[in-house]
Amino acid sequence: MLCSSWVRSVPDRRAGGMRSPICALCMVAMYAFALATSVGAQSAPAATLAITNVTVIPMDRETRLADHTVVIAGGRIVSVGPSGAAIVPAAATIIDGRGKFLIPGLSEMHAHVPAGNAPRDVTERALALYALNGVTTARGMLGDPAHLALRSAIARGEVLGPRLYTSGPSLNGNSVPTVDAGVRAVREQHAAGYDLLKIHPGIQREVFDSIASVAHRLNMPFAGHVPLAVGYQRALETRFQSIDHLDGLLEALLASNAPVTTAQGGFFGMALVNHLDESHLPALVHATRASGVAMVPTQSLMDTYANDVSPEELATRPEMRYWLPNQVQAWAMNKRNLLASGQFPSEMRAGFLTVRRRAIKALHDGGVLFLLGSDAPQIWNVPGFSAHRELESLVAAGLSPYEALRTGTVNVATFYNQTDSSGSIRAGKRADLLLLDADPLLNIAHTQHIAGVIVNGRWISAAERANRLSALEIP
């Protein structure tokens, strides 16, 4: 149901259809919400919390602050300092952090919130899975009018979920076929109060230029895909807020004498990998850095799509027990069909992953701002869990664990110009935190060893987290 048309939609770039793996649930209108009393509702916030004797990884610099105490009140960090000198209010709820590590909560910058004909519990499930995995901020990249009310309900603490930024409904070759339609859509989404515009494939150049012009006049960010008619360089010139999936990059690397065209690139340029001129990469890195456009690579999505791992093995991942069986089965069918089709041979898929990893490393080392995003829920990407998979994919591309963690913490604060309120652990910062049983700077997989989560000042202990996950487990 969710992604049954995923493989069929991949190659369609020229007629305005989606080439990205977009689920049907995320394309239609959402039902009305009444979630405050549901299983997704948050527990009452503690007036004051104190995490004692913990090793703090503040993330504004690469260091470990051993044996520290962090005091939280009113959803904000009140103090961070050595435990021996800490003043802990008598009424504080004490959280023993001995032997544990505290990092800022993670941000999922390419998230999807189920919509349309999804049952209410599906939306609750996705939001809860984000939060229970330490994703305390999410940027919804395929919006719906109901997401505006949901954004407010989460902020009020009525729904368990990450702080939500939401795009409007998709702008693509079908929804905005003309300049007038594009301009009208921008104005309507701005007036409705969406946080950004979501750009999808198929938009013609003159339509896109008009969208970008009006969006800049209204101070309305736009982000997402790079339509083929627009191209990577023009996307940089028009100052996308972020380019997601590294879309358009491989097409920009196509050799001048290549026997194929960018229109034949297929899935994010995979079919072009044998015809690239990577000598162009330094210039693209420089141009990207100069533009200020951020990158959300969603590399974990690419890894599971393009690798040779069987669908049977992918289906045994522990997180699959929390997602809808019919959708996991559809993901398995998509992968099975891909491996059997011969459209993208193993060598081509391996080359695709290799060149993307080289590009990630080059762009990152060149000073481009990277943001954590996995495109969940998508094929093999279960909400919340996939953010941790994405961290692993970034490390596999050559980033250090600290650099990878920055993409979901400090970098997001920089992106939103909120360096005074989020992204790191200091007094005055928002209390969105992730308590871990092991040091993530030694091994990025340690972010999955979760001892507790603080979402907007609300403490979810390991026991409560286990109970909530147990309730979400599908027999």
Tab-separated table of C-alpha atoms in Angstrom:
chain	number	residue	atom	x	y	z
A	1	MET	CA	0.000	0.000	0.000
A	2	LEU	CA	2.657	2.521	1.028
A	3	CYS	CA	5.262	2.004	-1.660
A	4	SER	CA	3.819	-0.603	-4.012
A	5	SER	CA	4.424	1.666	-7.014
A	6	TRP	CA	7.913	2.635	-5.912
A	7	VAL	CA	10.033	0.820	-8.518
A	8	ARG	CA	7.623	1.689	-11.325
A	9	SER	CA	7.845	5.391	-10.432
A	10	VAL	CA	11.630	5.586	-10.327
A	11	PRO	CA	12.598	6.201	-13.989
A	12	ASP	CA	9.829	8.733	-14.771
A	13	ARG	CA	11.527	12.099	-15.116
A	14	ARG	CA	10.448	13.534	-18.432
A	15	ALA	CA	6.665	13.597	-18.202
A	16	GLY	CA	6.418	15.247	-14.820
A	17	GLY	CA	5.904	12.104	-12.792
A	18	MET	CA	7.857	11.282	-9.654
A	19	ARG	CA	11.120	9.480	-9.976
A	20	SER	CA	11.575	9.375	-6.214
A	21	PRO	CA	10.191	6.638	-3.946
A	22	ILE	CA	7.109	8.520	-2.758
A	23	CYS	CA	4.402	6.550	-1.005
A	24	ALA	CA	0.743	6.831	-1.874
A	25	LEU	CA	-0.195	7.663	1.716
A	26	CYS	CA	1.874	10.832	1.542
A	27	MET	CA	0.139	12.142	-1.567
A	28	VAL	CA	-3.450	12.635	-0.462
A	29	ALA	CA	-5.320	14.634	2.158
A	30	MET	CA	-5.001	13.734	5.814
A	31	TYR	CA	-7.783	12.922	8.212
A	32	ALA	CA	-8.721	15.204	11.144
A	33	PHE	CA	-6.751	14.648	14.312
A	34	ALA	CA	-8.001	13.980	17.835
A	35	LEU	CA	-4.861	12.562	19.371
A	36	ALA	CA	-4.549	14.083	22.809
A	37	THR	CA	-5.967	11.022	24.574
A	38	SER	CA	-4.446	8.438	22.248
A	39	VAL	CA	-1.549	6.032	22.770
A	40	GLY	CA	0.662	8.692	21.189
A	41	ALA	CA	-0.091	11.333	23.819
A	42	GLN	CA	2.916	12.458	25.833
A	43	SER	CA	3.298	11.878	29.530
A	44	ALA	CA	3.049	14.952	31.752
A	45	PRO	CA	6.281	16.961	31.808
A	46	ALA	CA	8.440	16.870	34.919
A	47	ALA	CA	8.810	20.286	36.534
A	48	THR	CA	12.552	19.823	36.945
A	49	LEU	CA	15.024	17.119	35.859
A	50	ALA	CA	18.649	16.543	36.817
A	51	ILE	CA	20.869	14.143	34.880
A	52	THR	CA	23.721	13.440	37.262
A	53	ASN	CA	27.248	12.080	36.839
A	54	VAL	CA	26.875	11.832	33.067
A	55	THR	CA	29.447	12.311	30.307
A	56	VAL	CA	28.198	15.237	28.238
A	57	ILE	CA	29.055	15.444	24.534
A	58	PRO	CA	28.012	19.057	23.924
A	59	MET	CA	28.431	18.860	20.122
A	60	ASP	CA	29.454	22.497	19.705
A	61	ARG	CA	32.958	21.095	19.943
A	62	GLU	CA	34.437	17.593	19.864
A	63	THR	CA	34.917	16.813	23.519
A	64	ARG	CA	33.610	14.746	26.398
A	65	LEU	CA	32.730	16.450	29.665
A	66	ALA	CA	33.022	13.655	32.214
A	67	ASP	CA	31.041	13.481	35.450
A	68	HIS	CA	28.748	16.405	34.733
A	69	THR	CA	25.240	17.224	35.884
A	70	VAL	CA	22.635	18.788	33.617
A	71	VAL	CA	19.647	20.511	35.243
A	72	ILE	CA	16.486	21.064	33.189
A	73	ALA	CA	13.381	23.108	33.977
A	74	GLY	CA	10.522	24.379	31.841
A	75	GLY	CA	11.806	22.558	28.787
A	76	ARG	CA	15.174	24.356	28.911
A	77	ILE	CA	18.648	23.470	30.135
A	78	VAL	CA	19.252	25.494	33.280
A	79	SER	CA	22.834	24.494	33.998
A	80	VAL	CA	25.642	22.223	32.806
A	81	GLY	CA	28.625	21.709	35.060
A	82	PRO	CA	30.820	19.343	37.065
A	83	SER	CA	28.721	17.155	39.324
A	84	GLY	CA	30.754	18.106	42.402
A	85	ALA	CA	29.738	21.746	42.030
A	86	ALA	CA	26.204	21.251	40.711
A	87	ILE	CA	23.215	22.715	42.551
A	88	VAL	CA	20.333	20.265	42.128
A	89	PRO	CA	16.902	21.540	43.184
A	90	ALA	CA	15.311	19.445	45.907
A	91	ALA	CA	12.204	18.841	43.795
A	92	ALA	CA	14.142	17.587	40.770
A	93	THR	CA	13.585	14.157	39.311
A	94	ILE	CA	17.045	12.566	39.382
A	95	ILE	CA	18.242	10.624	36.340
A	96	ASP	CA	21.385	8.650	37.087
A	97	GLY	CA	23.757	9.205	34.188
A	98	ARG	CA	26.691	7.283	35.619
A	99	GLY	CA	28.447	5.401	32.787
A	100	LYS	CA	26.198	7.053	30.189
A	101	PHE	CA	26.626	9.683	27.489
A	102	LEU	CA	24.370	12.658	26.771
A	103	ILE	CA	24.032	14.186	23.314
A	104	PRO	CA	21.510	16.614	21.806
A	105	GLY	CA	18.389	15.110	20.287
A	106	LEU	CA	18.658	14.263	16.593
A	107	SER	CA	16.882	15.947	13.700
A	108	GLU	CA	15.412	14.038	10.750
A	109	MET	CA	15.533	16.571	7.944
A	110	HIS	CA	13.846	14.446	5.290
A	111	ALA	CA	10.898	12.937	7.117
A	112	HIS	CA	7.411	12.018	6.010
A	113	VAL	CA	4.269	12.144	8.095
A	114	PRO	CA	1.599	9.685	6.910
A	115	ALA	CA	-1.485	11.379	5.576
A	116	GLY	CA	-4.625	10.828	3.569
A	117	ASN	CA	-6.379	7.529	4.075
A	118	ALA	CA	-3.876	6.325	6.671
A	119	PRO	CA	-5.607	5.159	9.846
A	120	ARG	CA	-4.967	7.392	12.819
A	121	ASP	CA	-2.775	4.808	14.498
A	122	VAL	CA	-0.406	4.791	11.502
A	123	THR	CA	0.337	8.474	11.946
A	124	GLU	CA	0.681	8.033	15.712
A	125	ARG	CA	3.030	5.104	15.123
A	126	ALA	CA	5.329	7.083	12.828
A	127	LEU	CA	5.503	10.095	15.130
A	128	ALA	CA	6.099	7.981	18.232
A	129	LEU	CA	8.849	5.970	16.521
A	130	TYR	CA	10.662	9.164	15.609
A	131	ALA	CA	10.562	10.424	19.197
A	132	LEU	CA	11.356	7.108	20.880
A	133	ASN	CA	14.513	6.887	18.787
A	134	GLY	CA	15.731	10.297	19.857
A	135	VAL	CA	14.530	12.209	16.806
A	136	THR	CA	13.290	15.344	18.514
A	137	THR	CA	12.942	17.531	15.400
A	138	ALA	CA	11.632	16.514	11.984
A	139	ARG	CA	11.187	18.341	8.700
A	140	GLY	CA	8.175	16.864	6.938
A	141	MET	CA	8.918	16.837	3.221
A	142	LEU	CA	5.470	16.117	1.814
A	143	GLY	CA	2.912	18.258	3.580
A	144	ASP	CA	-0.822	18.388	3.925
A	145	PRO	CA	-3.229	20.914	5.502
A	146	ALA	CA	-3.722	18.654	8.529
A	147	HIS	CA	0.001	18.759	9.257
A	148	LEU	CA	-0.380	22.412	10.251
A	149	ALA	CA	-2.697	21.467	13.122
A	150	LEU	CA	-0.478	18.523	13.972
A	151	ARG	CA	2.549	20.817	14.166
A	152	SER	CA	0.737	22.895	16.792
A	153	ALA	CA	-0.503	19.847	18.736
A	154	ILE	CA	3.042	18.505	19.026
A	155	ALA	CA	4.308	21.898	20.197
A	156	ARG	CA	1.614	21.959	22.889
A	157	GLY	CA	2.664	18.518	24.107
A	158	GLU	CA	-0.619	16.870	23.118
A	159	VAL	CA	1.025	14.411	20.748
A	160	LEU	CA	4.216	12.385	21.224
A	161	GLY	CA	6.374	13.327	18.307
A	162	PRO	CA	9.290	15.450	17.147
A	163	ARG	CA	9.081	19.200	16.797
A	164	LEU	CA	7.684	19.487	13.275
A	165	TYR	CA	8.542	21.693	10.340
A	166	THR	CA	6.310	20.958	7.392
A	167	SER	CA	6.385	21.627	3.682
A	168	GLY	CA	3.265	22.171	1.690
A	169	PRO	CA	1.855	19.661	-0.804
A	170	SER	CA	4.206	18.630	-3.597
A	171	LEU	CA	5.083	21.048	-6.365
A	172	ASN	CA	5.779	18.886	-9.419
A	173	GLY	CA	5.200	18.753	-13.149
A	174	ASN	CA	1.599	17.680	-12.670
A	175	SER	CA	0.562	20.003	-9.831
A	176	VAL	CA	2.203	23.128	-11.300
A	177	PRO	CA	2.234	22.671	-15.095
A	178	THR	CA	2.174	26.410	-15.842
A	179	VAL	CA	3.690	29.614	-14.528
A	180	ASP	CA	0.314	30.785	-13.241
A	181	ALA	CA	-0.242	27.508	-11.393
A	182	GLY	CA	3.214	27.683	-9.847
A	183	VAL	CA	2.861	31.271	-8.671
A	184	ARG	CA	-0.596	30.558	-7.268
A	185	ALA	CA	0.657	27.498	-5.370
A	186	VAL	CA	3.496	29.449	-3.768
A	187	ARG	CA	1.183	32.211	-2.609
A	188	GLU	CA	-1.411	29.771	-1.286
A	189	GLN	CA	1.120	27.701	0.657
A	190	HIS	CA	2.737	30.807	2.089
A	191	ALA	CA	-0.643	32.151	3.221
A	192	ALA	CA	-1.534	28.776	4.762
A	193	GLY	CA	1.525	28.917	7.003
A	194	TYR	CA	3.692	26.071	5.716
A	195	ASP	CA	7.370	26.265	6.622
A	196	LEU	CA	8.693	25.545	3.139
A	197	LEU	CA	7.840	24.480	-0.395
A	198	LYS	CA	8.633	20.923	-1.525
A	199	ILE	CA	10.065	20.736	-5.041
A	200	HIS	CA	9.612	17.499	-6.982
A	201	PRO	CA	10.636	16.407	-10.498
A	202	GLY	CA	8.926	17.430	-13.706
A	203	ILE	CA	8.715	21.194	-13.205
A	204	GLN	CA	9.608	23.093	-16.362
A	205	ARG	CA	12.365	25.727	-16.212
A	206	GLU	CA	10.174	28.817	-16.691
A	207	VAL	CA	7.706	27.533	-14.113
A	208	PHE	CA	10.463	26.847	-11.620
A	209	ASP	CA	12.071	30.255	-12.149
A	210	SER	CA	8.719	31.920	-11.429
A	211	ILE	CA	8.232	29.769	-8.312
A	212	ALA	CA	11.709	30.684	-7.056
A	213	SER	CA	11.206	34.391	-7.754
A	214	VAL	CA	7.901	34.627	-5.878
A	215	ALA	CA	9.155	32.403	-3.060
A	216	HIS	CA	12.142	34.685	-2.459
A	217	ARG	CA	9.908	37.779	-2.451
A	218	LEU	CA	7.747	36.107	0.197
A	219	ASN	CA	10.776	34.785	2.119
A	220	MET	CA	9.417	31.258	1.598
A	221	PRO	CA	12.156	28.591	1.487
A	222	PHE	CA	12.011	25.780	-1.070
A	223	ALA	CA	13.839	22.467	-0.973
A	224	GLY	CA	13.898	18.905	-2.221
A	225	HIS	CA	14.496	17.558	-5.704
A	226	VAL	CA	16.189	19.204	-8.677
A	227	PRO	CA	13.912	18.958	-11.738
A	228	LEU	CA	15.737	17.807	-14.840
A	229	ALA	CA	14.837	20.989	-16.730
A	230	VAL	CA	16.372	23.050	-13.917
A	231	GLY	CA	19.647	21.257	-13.258
A	232	TYR	CA	22.087	21.386	-10.373
A	233	GLN	CA	23.781	24.667	-11.257
A	234	ARG	CA	20.501	26.555	-11.590
A	235	ALA	CA	19.321	25.034	-8.317
A	236	LEU	CA	22.381	26.536	-6.633
A	237	GLU	CA	21.830	29.912	-8.303
A	238	THR	CA	18.249	30.097	-7.050
A	239	ARG	CA	19.348	29.191	-3.508
A	240	PHE	CA	17.445	26.035	-2.697
A	241	GLN	CA	17.197	25.772	1.091
A	242	SER	CA	18.504	22.250	0.674
A	243	ILE	CA	19.053	19.799	-2.147
A	244	ASP	CA	17.896	16.399	-0.958
A	245	HIS	CA	19.198	13.002	-2.139
A	246	LEU	CA	22.160	14.796	-3.849
A	247	ASP	CA	19.637	15.152	-6.659
A	248	GLY	CA	21.046	16.437	-9.930
A	249	LEU	CA	24.673	15.994	-8.893
A	250	LEU	CA	25.476	12.961	-11.031
A	251	GLU	CA	23.807	14.602	-14.010
A	252	ALA	CA	26.067	17.621	-13.444
A	253	LEU	CA	29.083	15.278	-13.571
A	254	LEU	CA	28.123	13.717	-16.910
A	255	ALA	CA	31.048	13.779	-19.335
A	256	SER	CA	30.679	16.073	-22.324
A	257	ASN	CA	31.284	13.195	-24.755
A	258	ALA	CA	29.008	10.720	-22.980
A	259	PRO	CA	26.902	8.475	-25.248
A	260	VAL	CA	23.887	9.025	-22.973
A	261	THR	CA	21.916	12.091	-21.896
A	262	THR	CA	20.850	13.223	-18.452
A	263	ALA	CA	17.295	12.227	-19.348
A	264	GLN	CA	18.485	8.606	-19.440
A	265	GLY	CA	19.891	8.717	-15.930
A	266	GLY	CA	17.082	6.830	-14.217
A	267	PHE	CA	17.162	6.603	-10.429
A	268	PHE	CA	19.109	9.712	-9.313
A	269	GLY	CA	21.504	9.301	-12.231
A	270	MET	CA	22.408	5.684	-11.519
A	271	ALA	CA	22.530	4.759	-15.201
A	272	LEU	CA	25.127	7.479	-15.799
A	273	VAL	CA	27.822	6.137	-13.482
A	274	ASN	CA	30.003	4.751	-16.281
A	275	HIS	CA	29.966	8.086	-18.125
A	276	LEU	CA	30.929	10.623	-15.468
A	277	ASP	CA	33.779	13.096	-15.444
A	278	GLU	CA	34.637	13.487	-11.775
A	279	SER	CA	37.206	16.148	-12.575
A	280	HIS	CA	34.206	18.498	-12.462
A	281	LEU	CA	33.564	17.657	-8.816
A	282	PRO	CA	35.894	20.261	-7.220
A	283	ALA	CA	34.180	23.060	-9.151
A	284	LEU	CA	30.761	21.764	-8.078
A	285	VAL	CA	31.925	21.582	-4.475
A	286	HIS	CA	33.119	25.191	-4.646
A	287	ALA	CA	29.882	26.373	-6.250
A	288	THR	CA	27.772	24.510	-3.694
A	289	ARG	CA	29.720	25.965	-0.784
A	290	ALA	CA	29.482	29.474	-2.237
A	291	SER	CA	25.714	29.175	-2.730
A	292	GLY	CA	25.012	28.295	0.897
A	293	VAL	CA	22.726	25.462	-0.201
A	294	ALA	CA	22.642	22.574	2.304
A	295	MET	CA	22.787	18.885	1.394
A	296	VAL	CA	20.498	16.143	2.746
A	297	PRO	CA	21.943	13.043	1.069
A	298	THR	CA	19.531	10.332	2.372
A	299	GLN	CA	22.363	7.902	1.700
A	300	SER	CA	20.851	5.106	3.781
A	301	LEU	CA	17.953	4.978	1.321
A	302	MET	CA	20.418	4.641	-1.548
A	303	ASP	CA	22.427	1.989	0.271
A	304	THR	CA	19.482	-0.342	0.832
A	305	TYR	CA	18.099	0.219	-2.645
A	306	ALA	CA	21.346	-0.259	-4.539
A	307	ASN	CA	23.209	-2.886	-2.537
A	308	ASP	CA	23.087	-6.633	-3.190
A	309	VAL	CA	21.520	-7.518	0.163
A	310	SER	CA	18.481	-9.714	-0.362
A	311	PRO	CA	15.011	-8.524	0.635
A	312	GLU	CA	14.756	-11.544	2.917
A	313	GLU	CA	17.778	-10.352	4.892
A	314	LEU	CA	16.629	-6.734	4.982
A	315	ALA	CA	13.260	-7.864	6.304
A	316	THR	CA	14.959	-9.361	9.358
A	317	ARG	CA	16.194	-5.992	10.585
A	318	PRO	CA	14.890	-5.517	14.146
A	319	GLU	CA	13.018	-2.314	13.344
A	320	MET	CA	10.791	-4.028	10.783
A	321	ARG	CA	8.710	-5.449	13.625
A	322	TYR	CA	7.371	-1.945	14.236
A	323	TRP	CA	6.257	-1.141	10.713
A	324	LEU	CA	3.216	-2.249	8.742
A	325	PRO	CA	3.655	-5.811	7.413
A	326	ASN	CA	1.973	-5.135	4.080
A	327	GLN	CA	4.335	-2.242	3.460
A	328	VAL	CA	7.416	-4.251	4.445
A	329	GLN	CA	6.210	-6.942	2.045
A	330	ALA	CA	5.863	-4.306	-0.683
A	331	TRP	CA	9.410	-3.122	0.011
A	332	ALA	CA	10.624	-6.713	-0.328
A	333	MET	CA	8.805	-7.110	-3.634
A	334	ASN	CA	10.331	-3.891	-4.956
A	335	LYS	CA	13.844	-5.033	-4.056
A	336	ARG	CA	13.213	-8.506	-5.449
A	337	ASN	CA	12.003	-7.027	-8.751
A	338	LEU	CA	14.995	-4.704	-8.946
A	339	LEU	CA	17.522	-7.496	-8.456
A	340	ALA	CA	15.769	-9.662	-11.033
A	341	SER	CA	15.164	-7.001	-13.670
A	342	GLY	CA	18.719	-6.434	-14.865
A	343	GLN	CA	17.907	-2.739	-15.405
A	344	PHE	CA	20.619	-1.742	-12.955
A	345	PRO	CA	23.282	-4.497	-12.826
A	346	SER	CA	25.236	-5.109	-9.651
A	347	GLU	CA	28.349	-3.341	-10.963
A	348	MET	CA	26.341	-0.265	-11.869
A	349	ARG	CA	24.674	-0.143	-8.470
A	350	ALA	CA	28.025	-0.555	-6.703
A	351	GLY	CA	29.509	2.238	-8.801
A	352	PHE	CA	26.546	4.442	-7.970
A	353	LEU	CA	27.135	4.017	-4.241
A	354	THR	CA	30.879	4.558	-4.609
A	355	VAL	CA	30.597	7.823	-6.521
A	356	ARG	CA	27.941	9.119	-4.129
A	357	ARG	CA	30.193	8.398	-1.154
A	358	ARG	CA	33.088	10.191	-2.817
A	359	ALA	CA	30.816	13.153	-3.531
A	360	ILE	CA	29.556	13.261	0.064
A	361	LYS	CA	33.103	13.292	1.385
A	362	ALA	CA	34.253	15.942	-1.100
A	363	LEU	CA	31.274	18.213	-0.446
A	364	HIS	CA	31.581	17.834	3.304
A	365	ASP	CA	35.337	18.449	3.310
A	366	GLY	CA	34.710	21.463	1.078
A	367	GLY	CA	32.601	23.144	3.743
A	368	VAL	CA	29.098	22.397	2.478
A	369	LEU	CA	26.511	22.218	5.261
A	370	PHE	CA	25.207	18.655	5.656
A	371	LEU	CA	21.928	17.769	7.357
A	372	LEU	CA	20.772	14.382	8.623
A	373	GLY	CA	17.877	12.889	6.674
A	374	SER	CA	16.859	9.370	5.706
A	375	ASP	CA	13.503	9.719	3.874
A	376	ALA	CA	11.425	7.681	6.324
A	377	PRO	CA	9.079	5.935	6.054
A	378	GLN	CA	10.411	4.730	2.741
A	379	ILE	CA	11.717	1.450	1.422
A	380	TRP	CA	13.484	-0.241	4.386
A	381	ASN	CA	13.536	3.051	6.330
A	382	VAL	CA	11.423	2.807	9.481
A	383	PRO	CA	10.821	6.171	11.202
A	384	GLY	CA	13.351	7.005	13.891
A	385	PHE	CA	15.453	3.891	13.406
A	386	SER	CA	16.520	5.025	9.943
A	387	ALA	CA	18.082	8.235	11.285
A	388	HIS	CA	20.617	6.015	13.052
A	389	ARG	CA	21.107	4.017	9.837
A	390	GLU	CA	21.794	7.310	8.058
A	391	LEU	CA	24.490	8.195	10.585
A	392	GLU	CA	26.172	4.883	9.774
A	393	SER	CA	25.945	5.617	6.042
A	394	LEU	CA	27.607	9.003	6.546
A	395	VAL	CA	30.460	7.396	8.473
A	396	ALA	CA	30.793	4.790	5.713
A	397	ALA	CA	31.190	7.716	3.292
A	398	GLY	CA	34.183	8.986	5.267
A	399	LEU	CA	32.798	11.317	7.936
A	400	SER	CA	33.952	10.799	11.497
A	401	PRO	CA	31.315	9.898	14.105
A	402	TYR	CA	31.495	13.458	15.439
A	403	GLU	CA	31.062	14.939	11.955
A	404	ALA	CA	28.114	12.647	11.283
A	405	LEU	CA	26.463	13.609	14.587
A	406	ARG	CA	26.833	17.285	13.735
A	407	THR	CA	24.586	16.789	10.693
A	408	GLY	CA	21.683	16.008	13.017
A	409	THR	CA	22.480	18.478	15.802
A	410	VAL	CA	24.636	21.618	15.500
A	411	ASN	CA	24.290	21.843	11.731
A	412	VAL	CA	20.501	21.868	11.968
A	413	ALA	CA	20.636	24.715	14.491
A	414	THR	CA	22.882	26.598	12.068
A	415	PHE	CA	20.510	25.839	9.203
A	416	TYR	CA	17.556	27.307	11.098
A	417	ASN	CA	19.645	30.094	12.642
A	418	GLN	CA	18.739	28.785	16.087
A	419	THR	CA	22.234	28.421	17.506
A	420	ASP	CA	21.045	30.130	20.692
A	421	SER	CA	18.312	27.586	21.424
A	422	SER	CA	19.094	24.137	20.015
A	423	GLY	CA	21.665	21.775	18.577
A	424	SER	CA	24.070	21.609	21.490
A	425	ILE	CA	24.110	21.130	25.261
A	426	ARG	CA	24.528	24.402	27.110
A	427	ALA	CA	22.532	26.452	29.594
A	428	GLY	CA	19.586	28.122	27.898
A	429	LYS	CA	19.283	25.541	25.149
A	430	ARG	CA	16.098	23.634	24.467
A	431	ALA	CA	15.966	20.367	26.413
A	432	ASP	CA	15.820	17.909	23.509
A	433	LEU	CA	18.340	15.264	24.530
A	434	LEU	CA	19.364	11.672	23.959
A	435	LEU	CA	20.909	9.576	26.748
A	436	LEU	CA	23.074	6.693	25.548
A	437	ASP	CA	24.614	3.634	27.186
A	438	ALA	CA	27.798	3.854	25.082
A	439	ASP	CA	30.068	6.496	23.572
A	440	PRO	CA	28.928	7.483	20.054
A	441	LEU	CA	32.246	9.180	19.303
A	442	LEU	CA	33.934	5.787	19.476
A	443	ASN	CA	31.354	4.003	17.358
A	444	ILE	CA	28.444	5.712	15.622
A	445	ALA	CA	26.318	2.581	16.107
A	446	HIS	CA	26.272	3.451	19.813
A	447	THR	CA	23.561	6.049	19.120
A	448	GLN	CA	21.229	3.056	18.960
A	449	HIS	CA	22.013	2.116	22.597
A	450	ILE	CA	19.333	4.388	24.007
A	451	ALA	CA	18.952	4.780	27.775
A	452	GLY	CA	16.330	7.507	27.576
A	453	VAL	CA	15.026	10.448	25.582
A	454	ILE	CA	14.060	13.976	26.590
A	455	VAL	CA	11.623	15.522	24.126
A	456	ASN	CA	10.946	19.205	24.755
A	457	GLY	CA	11.726	18.722	28.437
A	458	ARG	CA	9.721	15.501	28.838
A	459	TRP	CA	11.681	12.508	30.121
A	460	ILE	CA	11.046	9.086	28.575
A	461	SER	CA	13.033	6.536	30.563
A	462	ALA	CA	14.444	3.298	29.198
A	463	ALA	CA	11.597	1.412	30.876
A	464	GLU	CA	8.904	3.675	29.455
A	465	ARG	CA	10.549	3.579	26.034
A	466	ALA	CA	10.606	-0.233	26.127
A	467	ASN	CA	6.947	-0.323	27.098
A	468	ARG	CA	5.945	2.064	24.343
A	469	LEU	CA	7.955	0.139	21.746
A	470	SER	CA	6.436	-3.113	22.983
A	471	ALA	CA	2.979	-1.661	22.470
A	472	LEU	CA	3.945	-0.710	18.911
A	473	GLU	CA	5.401	-4.092	18.031
A	474	ILE	CA	3.352	-5.899	15.402
A	475	PRO	CA	2.861	-9.630	16.130
